[in-house]
Amino acid sequence: MKTKYKSWILKGILSLAVLFGASACTEDHFDVLTNQGQAGSTIWENLQATPGLDSLCMILQRTPVMKSLTDNKSTASYANLLNQTQSLTFWAPLDGTYNAKHYLDLLDQADAAETESERLALRYRVGREFIQNHLARFNYESNKGLQEVFLMNSKVSDYDAANKLFNNIPLVAGFETIPSSNGALHILNGRSPFFQNIKEMLESNYTPLSQLVADYEKVEFDENNSVQGAMNTEGQMEYVDSIYSSANSFLNATRARIADEDSVYIGIVPSTQTAWDNVYGKVSSLYKYADSYWYGWSDENKEFLYKNANAKTFDTDSLTNYNALQEIMKGMFISASTLGGVDLDSATLIHNAIYADSLRSVNDVIYYNTNKGGANPLIADVQPTRASNGYVFELEEFDVDPTYIWADKKEYSMSSDWNISKTDNCAYPKGELVTLTTDNRNDSIAGDVEQNKYRRFQVYGRNVTLRICIKLQNVLSTKYRLKAVMAPNYIRSNDIQYESDGITEKEVVSRFTANVYYDNDTRVNATQATIEVLQDSVREYVIFDELNFDRCYANLPNGANSFAYLQIEVAPRLQNSTRMFGLNNNALNIVKVILEPIHEDEEEK
């Protein structure tokens, strides 16, 4: 398998295009390095004393040390920081081995910025992506072998002291280590590459996904953890150290810690407008809402309490948009630990992702491999892009069947009476829950009953219709196949009825009709189904081969507990003036009801 990783195509003024695409200057400064610094001097003093670092020193002097993107209180520069007594390690890229002008230009843009937010963003970027990417707290020893370095920007890099490499960038011969009073200085033959973590990629690399991330980003002042100073002349508290925290409800839906450098994820991301429009259109089609819903079901009254003029109304477009965004994000990230490897440079991890039978997101959204045993068509032809905490498959098209990913099969077990809305003319208000045992199971009936439980609906009364209504909750606005698992009437031995001789079992015929209704009692399908339950075994019956729901019942606003329902009816036994026809048709045994999404490829057949 190819293990070539393409670099990001970054956009906008705050993109990283110049960082990755800039060519190094051709002038060679190696021959002017004659002063190796003094152990009694600080890192900053040794930087100033070492020729070939003039541009770097200018960048350090002009860049403030910012604790966050909104830190407008900082006055100390990185030059000041490197001159302090705290223990630090700095890997300094030599002038001429990277595009120093790029960073100086960014600082010039910051000085000329018309808004504070733009000025802070540019300065923060230089600090985080360049300076902090070469700077670590504590003194990493130069006489050890391979070490993991935790940089000030939270990135993790390798320092291979034995082979004189930092993040695979060689140290300049003779200047590998300059002992300093506050740590150590190392001179690099080039800039250490900055890898965005996945959150940073989402923030800057895609349209319109990046805009959505920005729209939901909130940065708040953390008063409790900030250090108070003194009151100003206007009676307001000024803080010596202001702490800010950020939160993003849009990204929170992923439940993935995509900003953490010690986590490893596989991302499946729509990277273009076309891809985004495609996946958004397909997912939002599952969340089409009606103008109003009857709601507030009452078991006592056997009806919705709020209906007609009192039905629930809301902004359906906003709810569709919200749910579609949530569902897309829920499926976007897969933990590498589920794929049998977490080594970022391992081809095995990528191979496992491409050839897995399924990819399960952190939120349990599943991407099934429709080419089982081969490469997953969704990502087979996409070269993954490396982030600092994983890999991202950037999809230029996201042509997927949403029912395979976001529309689950729904099973309504009759072991829970919560799934029964009402019954009419039934011996028990919500049917009788039966548990099969070795003592009461009729062994002549074939087939297994899930958990050995089913619900028996026995008619109560003469010449009446048995009516059973089963809740179909959390249905999406898509096409389903409706099935039911039914057991014969005589599966429980004490339900067997005998002829007058006490030996011969009475013949049983169980027939029922079925309809599916929306909450407002209008039919989903124009026609009803008629099913005969065979009496020799437990079977699964297809009641409706296709039900096209044009309204969604999932994720309704709080309090709007509405649902569609399956109504099953068993008609009275046929009779004439003299006798019953002798066919028992007065009970149904239901194990569960199933709604199975119909996939696009099934419709095409």
XYZ file of C-alpha atoms in Angstrom:
605
model
C 0.000 0.000 0.000
C 1.246 3.500 -0.736
C 2.248 5.496 2.322
C 2.676 8.846 0.652
C 1.037 11.669 2.612
C -0.043 14.786 0.864
C 0.358 18.151 2.555
C -2.594 20.407 3.366
C -3.903 22.896 0.859
C -4.359 25.722 3.298
C -6.498 28.756 2.744
C -6.880 32.317 4.048
C -4.624 34.774 5.762
C -4.287 32.501 8.755
C -3.497 29.422 6.671
C -0.206 27.536 6.681
C 0.472 27.643 2.937
C 3.660 29.611 3.252
C 4.877 27.469 6.113
C 4.821 24.268 4.104
C 5.432 25.694 0.673
C 8.144 28.295 1.360
C 11.587 27.534 -0.008
C 14.663 28.123 2.133
C 17.079 30.938 1.338
C 20.118 29.833 -0.622
C 22.716 31.818 1.351
C 24.842 29.470 3.480
C 25.660 30.756 6.971
C 27.373 27.640 8.300
C 30.885 29.040 7.896
C 30.276 32.034 10.166
C 29.443 29.964 13.254
C 32.486 30.469 15.393
C 31.107 31.366 18.833
C 29.567 28.431 20.709
C 28.188 30.553 23.543
C 28.834 30.545 27.255
C 27.440 28.123 29.834
C 27.018 31.036 32.237
C 24.859 32.969 29.783
C 21.128 32.592 29.252
C 19.702 30.998 26.116
C 18.800 34.466 24.849
C 22.310 35.797 25.447
C 23.797 32.812 23.636
C 21.375 33.313 20.726
C 22.575 36.909 20.391
C 26.201 35.836 20.602
C 25.879 33.126 17.943
C 26.236 34.375 14.344
C 23.685 33.227 11.819
C 20.673 33.779 14.112
C 19.961 37.462 13.516
C 16.567 36.935 11.864
C 15.519 34.485 14.534
C 16.442 36.983 17.249
C 14.312 39.638 15.554
C 11.315 37.275 15.496
C 11.805 36.383 19.161
C 12.013 40.048 20.191
C 8.872 41.018 18.302
C 6.602 38.131 19.302
C 4.769 38.369 22.647
C 4.292 35.296 24.828
C 0.527 34.762 24.647
C -1.355 32.257 26.796
C -4.323 32.137 24.425
C -5.593 33.569 21.159
C -7.317 36.374 23.073
C -4.468 37.221 25.465
C -4.119 40.983 25.005
C -2.353 41.597 28.315
C 1.005 40.064 27.480
C 3.953 42.448 27.183
C 6.863 39.999 27.580
C 8.421 38.701 24.363
C 9.970 35.297 23.739
C 13.342 37.032 24.001
C 12.391 37.964 27.575
C 11.250 34.412 28.268
C 14.523 32.905 27.038
C 16.400 35.335 29.284
C 14.622 34.220 32.467
C 15.975 31.811 35.059
C 13.431 29.037 34.427
C 14.691 25.853 32.774
C 14.114 25.733 28.994
C 15.378 23.965 25.883
C 15.390 25.732 22.529
C 16.160 24.212 19.127
C 17.037 27.283 17.053
C 16.716 27.046 13.244
C 19.665 28.672 11.515
C 19.031 31.707 9.329
C 18.948 30.703 5.683
C 17.510 27.242 6.340
C 13.889 28.449 6.566
C 11.824 31.394 5.357
C 12.353 33.886 8.194
C 10.861 36.662 6.076
C 7.490 34.908 6.199
C 7.283 35.263 9.985
C 8.602 38.817 9.963
C 5.953 39.689 7.364
C 3.254 38.192 9.608
C 4.487 40.355 12.481
C 4.432 43.394 10.183
C 0.843 42.541 9.262
C 0.026 42.290 12.950
C 1.473 45.729 13.624
C -0.610 47.193 10.784
C -3.819 45.256 11.609
C -6.967 47.349 11.905
C -8.593 45.137 14.535
C -7.282 43.753 17.786
C -8.541 40.245 17.007
C -6.556 40.134 13.754
C -3.450 41.502 15.465
C -3.662 38.953 18.271
C -4.338 36.083 15.856
C -1.248 36.859 13.742
C 1.059 37.169 16.725
C -0.356 34.079 18.381
C 0.157 32.148 15.180
C 3.849 33.053 14.927
C 4.337 32.075 18.550
C 2.457 28.807 18.389
C 3.407 27.520 14.946
C 7.017 28.615 14.838
C 8.600 29.581 18.158
C 6.741 27.197 20.486
C 7.294 24.454 17.923
C 11.011 24.645 18.797
C 10.735 25.420 22.498
C 10.223 23.165 25.507
C 10.177 23.684 29.217
C 12.794 21.753 31.176
C 16.282 20.872 30.064
C 16.290 17.863 27.752
C 19.608 16.111 28.051
C 21.930 15.896 25.062
C 23.738 12.752 26.207
C 20.690 10.471 25.991
C 19.293 8.581 23.054
C 15.787 9.038 21.645
C 13.569 11.234 23.830
C 9.996 12.444 23.515
C 9.889 16.231 23.762
C 6.719 17.960 24.903
C 6.838 21.357 23.257
C 5.221 24.536 24.528
C 2.501 24.301 21.872
C 1.575 20.848 23.258
C 3.034 19.073 20.241
C 5.195 15.994 20.806
C 8.464 15.675 18.882
C 11.390 13.270 18.917
C 14.833 14.438 20.014
C 17.372 11.852 18.896
C 20.480 13.098 20.676
C 22.522 10.072 19.650
C 21.961 10.714 15.926
C 21.792 14.502 16.392
C 18.264 14.897 15.050
C 15.306 16.923 16.269
C 12.047 15.909 14.635
C 14.222 14.458 11.824
C 15.960 17.835 11.305
C 19.752 17.538 11.761
C 21.612 19.660 14.278
C 24.443 21.830 12.953
C 27.765 20.054 13.421
C 29.743 21.540 16.291
C 26.698 23.403 17.591
C 24.505 20.501 18.650
C 24.352 21.732 22.235
C 25.202 25.094 23.769
C 24.884 24.811 27.570
C 23.150 27.807 29.068
C 22.438 29.035 32.570
C 18.700 28.473 32.109
C 18.762 25.291 30.022
C 20.201 24.317 26.659
C 20.376 25.757 23.156
C 20.650 23.582 20.041
C 21.202 24.927 16.530
C 19.097 23.277 13.798
C 19.814 22.972 10.105
C 16.222 23.864 9.209
C 12.784 24.557 10.654
C 11.057 21.734 12.485
C 7.808 21.042 10.584
C 4.622 22.114 12.323
C 1.808 19.584 12.090
C -1.638 20.845 12.869
C -3.706 18.697 15.148
C -7.068 17.646 13.760
C -8.943 20.483 15.479
C -6.587 23.022 13.942
C -7.120 21.441 10.539
C -10.875 21.741 10.882
C -10.502 25.356 11.936
C -8.471 26.461 8.949
C -8.500 24.068 6.023
C -12.039 23.484 4.795
C -14.995 25.412 3.480
C -17.679 25.500 4.795
C -16.688 23.160 7.641
C -14.099 25.610 8.984
C -16.669 28.382 9.058
C -19.071 26.197 11.036
C -16.325 25.407 13.556
C -15.616 29.133 13.903
C -19.319 29.996 14.270
C -19.692 27.666 17.251
C -16.385 28.522 18.943
C -16.760 30.394 22.221
C -13.864 31.809 24.205
C -14.798 32.838 27.749
C -12.890 34.583 30.478
C -12.232 32.240 33.420
C -12.593 34.541 36.390
C -12.081 31.812 39.000
C -8.683 30.711 37.668
C -7.400 34.178 36.736
C -5.067 35.997 39.112
C -6.521 39.250 40.435
C -4.500 42.423 40.573
C -5.954 45.729 41.732
C -9.038 47.789 41.011
C -8.630 50.371 38.264
C -9.841 53.972 38.410
C -13.268 52.876 37.150
C -13.688 50.392 39.973
C -13.090 47.350 37.771
C -10.779 44.507 38.697
C -7.654 44.199 36.586
C -6.079 40.782 36.371
C -2.363 40.047 36.543
C -2.881 36.737 34.726
C -6.047 36.346 32.664
C -7.116 32.792 31.847
C -9.481 32.012 28.972
C -11.222 28.767 28.126
C -12.711 27.748 24.813
C -15.644 25.505 24.035
C -17.267 24.430 20.816
C -20.700 22.811 20.894
C -20.345 21.828 17.231
C -17.141 19.872 17.857
C -18.435 18.536 21.156
C -20.824 16.364 19.162
C -17.841 14.297 17.983
C -16.966 13.273 21.547
C -13.413 13.014 20.224
C -10.555 14.906 21.867
C -9.233 16.127 18.544
C -7.215 18.957 20.102
C -5.252 16.622 22.373
C -1.772 15.820 21.166
C -1.652 12.522 23.058
C -4.690 11.099 21.254
C -4.706 9.358 17.880
C -7.714 9.474 15.554
C -8.696 8.655 11.996
C -10.858 11.413 10.523
C -13.286 11.084 7.600
C -13.897 14.675 6.558
C -15.778 16.305 3.666
C -13.036 18.622 2.417
C -14.815 20.516 -0.384
C -18.052 22.417 -0.828
C -19.290 19.633 -3.102
C -18.554 16.956 -0.497
C -20.151 18.990 2.262
C -23.288 19.743 0.229
C -23.577 16.070 -0.631
C -23.351 14.685 2.878
C -25.405 17.497 4.397
C -28.170 17.020 1.847
C -28.341 13.291 2.452
C -28.258 13.469 6.258
C -30.692 16.379 6.482
C -33.170 14.351 4.383
C -33.464 11.993 7.368
C -34.587 14.862 9.608
C -37.559 16.354 7.799
C -40.149 17.500 10.308
C -43.885 18.049 10.015
C -45.456 21.451 10.659
C -46.968 20.144 13.900
C -47.079 17.055 16.108
C -49.629 15.630 18.468
C -47.859 14.892 21.725
C -48.193 14.138 25.421
C -49.393 10.535 25.268
C -51.688 9.476 28.123
C -51.978 5.771 28.919
C -55.036 6.549 30.990
C -56.871 8.357 28.200
C -55.315 6.235 25.428
C -54.610 9.312 23.310
C -52.366 12.319 22.879
C -53.395 15.075 25.254
C -52.231 17.881 22.962
C -53.512 17.667 19.413
C -55.232 19.607 16.653
C -55.048 23.290 17.686
C -52.868 22.350 20.687
C -50.336 20.381 18.671
C -46.628 21.147 19.001
C -45.123 23.559 16.474
C -41.519 24.729 16.174
C -38.911 25.991 13.720
C -38.557 22.866 11.617
C -35.699 24.201 9.434
C -33.558 25.028 12.462
C -34.182 21.611 14.000
C -33.332 19.872 10.726
C -30.117 21.861 10.417
C -29.111 21.235 14.031
C -29.680 17.488 13.866
C -27.978 17.100 10.502
C -24.859 18.895 11.763
C -24.841 16.843 14.957
C -25.117 13.556 13.099
C -22.390 14.426 10.585
C -19.993 15.343 13.372
C -20.846 12.218 15.381
C -19.527 10.066 12.562
C -16.398 12.029 11.741
C -13.706 10.510 13.996
C -12.577 6.964 14.734
C -10.219 6.169 17.611
C -7.056 4.521 16.315
C -7.160 2.076 19.218
C -10.113 0.327 17.528
C -7.969 -0.364 14.451
C -5.160 -2.309 16.072
C -2.461 0.347 16.090
C -1.664 3.845 17.265
C 1.714 4.496 15.638
C 1.319 7.683 13.625
C 3.940 6.587 11.120
C 2.591 3.086 10.788
C 1.289 1.986 7.413
C -0.528 -0.737 9.319
C -2.874 1.806 10.897
C -3.852 3.235 7.505
C -4.156 -0.225 5.970
C -6.423 -1.355 8.802
C -8.657 1.680 8.327
C -9.026 1.096 4.581
C -9.640 -2.651 4.771
C -11.673 -2.902 7.983
C -15.100 -4.526 7.676
C -16.460 -1.406 9.363
C -15.242 1.794 10.975
C -16.945 2.702 14.242
C -16.766 6.328 15.290
C -16.297 7.507 18.855
C -20.078 8.036 18.872
C -20.782 4.533 17.547
C -21.693 5.720 14.063
C -20.631 2.885 11.760
C -19.211 3.146 8.230
C -19.712 -0.321 6.780
C -17.312 -1.520 4.128
C -19.632 -2.322 1.231
C -16.701 -4.088 -0.463
C -16.249 -6.647 2.297
C -12.809 -8.213 2.210
C -11.454 -5.416 0.012
C -10.774 -1.719 0.303
C -13.596 0.444 1.618
C -14.858 2.387 -1.445
C -15.456 5.455 0.720
C -11.730 5.963 1.403
C -9.928 3.481 -0.851
C -8.625 6.086 -3.308
C -7.932 8.831 -0.757
C -4.386 9.396 0.480
C -4.611 10.242 4.202
C -3.127 13.505 5.424
C -1.090 13.420 8.585
C -2.005 15.537 11.582
C -0.045 15.748 14.801
C -2.597 13.461 16.452
C -3.766 11.209 13.654
C -4.681 11.031 10.003
C -7.508 12.558 8.017
C -9.106 11.144 4.897
C -10.166 14.268 2.997
C -13.138 13.384 0.826
C -13.633 15.568 -2.225
C -16.959 13.794 -2.695
C -19.073 12.205 0.017
C -21.427 10.148 -2.123
C -22.748 7.794 0.533
C -26.094 6.201 1.256
C -27.079 7.807 4.578
C -29.268 4.855 5.530
C -26.171 2.646 5.819
C -24.578 5.057 8.295
C -27.144 7.192 10.091
C -30.379 5.191 9.883
C -30.282 2.307 12.341
C -32.483 -0.728 12.315
C -35.039 -0.233 15.072
C -36.376 -3.067 17.168
C -39.350 -2.672 19.476
C -39.359 -5.565 21.903
C -42.670 -6.629 23.311
C -40.941 -7.497 26.590
C -41.398 -3.801 27.428
C -44.940 -2.520 27.780
C -43.533 0.970 27.083
C -43.714 0.032 23.399
C -47.476 -0.569 23.600
C -49.532 2.586 23.313
C -52.963 1.027 23.740
C -55.149 -2.008 23.157
C -58.885 -2.398 22.687
C -60.834 -5.478 23.682
C -57.754 -7.174 25.092
C -57.756 -9.425 28.147
C -54.870 -7.389 29.620
C -54.566 -3.592 29.108
C -51.178 -3.987 27.428
C -51.222 -7.685 26.743
C -49.786 -10.482 28.862
C -45.991 -10.750 29.085
C -45.161 -14.460 28.817
C -41.882 -16.067 29.826
C -41.246 -19.490 28.340
C -39.675 -22.141 30.536
C -38.872 -25.807 30.191
C -42.125 -26.507 32.016
C -44.486 -24.500 29.802
C -42.760 -24.554 26.382
C -44.547 -26.617 23.736
C -41.654 -28.549 22.190
C -43.597 -29.272 19.015
C -43.204 -25.619 18.008
C -39.942 -24.919 16.191
C -37.849 -21.764 16.463
C -36.310 -19.659 19.202
C -37.948 -16.827 21.067
C -35.566 -14.012 21.953
C -34.974 -13.966 25.724
C -37.829 -16.514 25.917
C -40.282 -13.614 26.216
C -43.213 -12.522 24.089
C -46.463 -10.649 24.612
C -49.771 -12.420 24.216
C -52.739 -10.339 23.160
C -55.912 -12.274 23.933
C -59.295 -11.008 22.768
C -61.711 -10.101 25.523
C -65.404 -10.094 24.629
C -67.702 -11.581 22.054
C -67.991 -10.333 18.491
C -65.399 -7.626 19.096
C -62.259 -6.608 17.230
C -58.956 -6.981 19.065
C -56.918 -3.845 18.413
C -53.214 -3.438 19.310
C -51.263 -0.196 18.831
C -47.452 -0.389 18.975
C -45.327 2.759 19.241
C -42.830 3.325 16.432
C -40.543 5.756 18.178
C -37.567 7.763 16.867
C -38.425 7.040 13.243
C -36.452 9.038 10.660
C -37.929 10.503 7.500
C -36.867 7.701 5.203
C -38.078 4.363 3.820
C -38.367 1.347 6.083
C -39.378 -2.277 5.784
C -41.642 -3.279 8.683
C -41.382 -6.782 10.114
C -42.667 -8.624 13.147
C -41.484 -11.769 14.879
C -44.550 -13.816 15.809
C -45.010 -17.013 17.766
C -47.806 -19.573 17.239
C -50.785 -19.498 19.564
C -49.896 -22.844 21.093
C -46.221 -22.176 21.886
C -47.171 -22.097 25.563
C -48.619 -25.491 26.441
C -51.382 -24.243 28.720
C -52.801 -22.140 25.831
C -53.523 -25.264 23.776
C -57.237 -25.874 23.219
C -58.629 -29.349 22.626
C -61.661 -30.811 20.932
C -64.357 -32.473 23.036
C -62.329 -35.679 23.163
C -59.669 -33.887 25.212
C -56.942 -35.246 22.958
C -57.181 -33.585 19.560
C -55.864 -30.033 19.388
C -58.286 -27.566 17.923
C -57.154 -26.150 14.602
C -55.871 -22.578 14.859
C -55.914 -19.838 12.254
C -54.504 -16.433 13.222
C -55.034 -13.610 10.777
C -54.647 -9.922 11.322
C -54.681 -6.703 9.375
C -52.136 -3.946 9.875
C -51.837 -0.238 9.184
C -49.212 2.329 10.111
C -50.306 5.798 11.188
C -48.633 9.085 11.927
C -49.322 10.728 15.286
C -52.315 12.599 13.790
C -54.016 9.312 12.787
C -53.325 9.689 9.069
C -52.017 6.634 7.265
C -48.384 6.291 6.193
C -49.408 3.828 3.484
C -52.631 3.991 1.526
C -53.196 0.243 1.749
C -53.304 -2.120 4.683
C -51.570 -5.465 5.072
C -53.166 -8.819 5.835
C -50.992 -11.465 7.467
C -51.659 -15.067 8.428
C -49.522 -16.418 11.284
C -48.389 -19.975 10.648
C -48.778 -22.236 13.650
C -45.820 -24.583 13.300
C -42.898 -22.305 14.201
C -41.679 -18.918 15.377
C -41.265 -16.788 12.256
C -40.370 -13.313 11.058
C -43.078 -11.785 8.863
C -42.739 -8.877 6.473
C -45.807 -6.777 7.171
C -44.943 -3.848 4.888
C -42.203 -4.189 2.309
C -41.924 -0.414 2.091
C -43.090 2.405 4.333
C -42.097 5.886 3.261
C -42.109 8.168 6.301
C -42.231 11.805 5.246
C -41.809 13.137 8.779
C -39.150 12.515 11.424
C -39.860 11.581 15.047
C -36.244 11.534 16.258
C -34.762 14.345 18.343
C -37.962 16.337 18.673
C -37.868 19.356 21.014
C -38.050 18.653 24.733
C -41.536 17.672 25.810
C -42.744 16.779 22.327
C -42.991 13.037 22.962
C -44.679 12.047 19.743
C -44.550 8.875 17.677
C -46.020 6.990 14.753
C -47.720 3.685 15.491
C -48.465 0.284 14.040
C -52.090 -0.747 14.476
C -52.885 -4.447 14.341
C -56.452 -5.726 14.294
C -57.831 -9.220 14.752
C -61.423 -9.477 13.520
C -64.111 -11.471 15.383
C -64.399 -15.162 14.587
C -66.803 -15.960 11.787
C -70.051 -17.452 12.984
C -73.557 -18.244 11.785
C -76.816 -18.759 13.587
C -76.001 -22.275 14.689
C -72.268 -22.708 15.317
C -68.787 -21.306 15.257
C -66.723 -22.517 12.359
C -64.317 -24.074 14.878
C -61.274 -21.968 13.957
C -59.627 -20.170 16.880
C -58.535 -16.704 15.787
C -58.649 -14.828 19.037
C -55.032 -14.198 20.091
C -51.661 -13.005 18.792
C -48.207 -13.716 20.239
C -45.726 -10.956 19.279
C -42.004 -11.118 20.138
C -40.902 -7.855 18.562
C -41.539 -5.387 15.764
C -38.688 -4.313 13.472
C -38.172 -1.264 11.258
C -35.386 -1.911 8.769
C -34.063 0.980 6.631
C -34.302 0.412 2.894
C -30.983 1.230 1.254
C -30.595 3.055 -2.032
C -29.039 0.053 -3.776
C -32.095 -2.032 -2.830
C -34.413 0.506 -4.459
C -32.454 0.330 -7.706
C -32.933 -3.428 -8.053
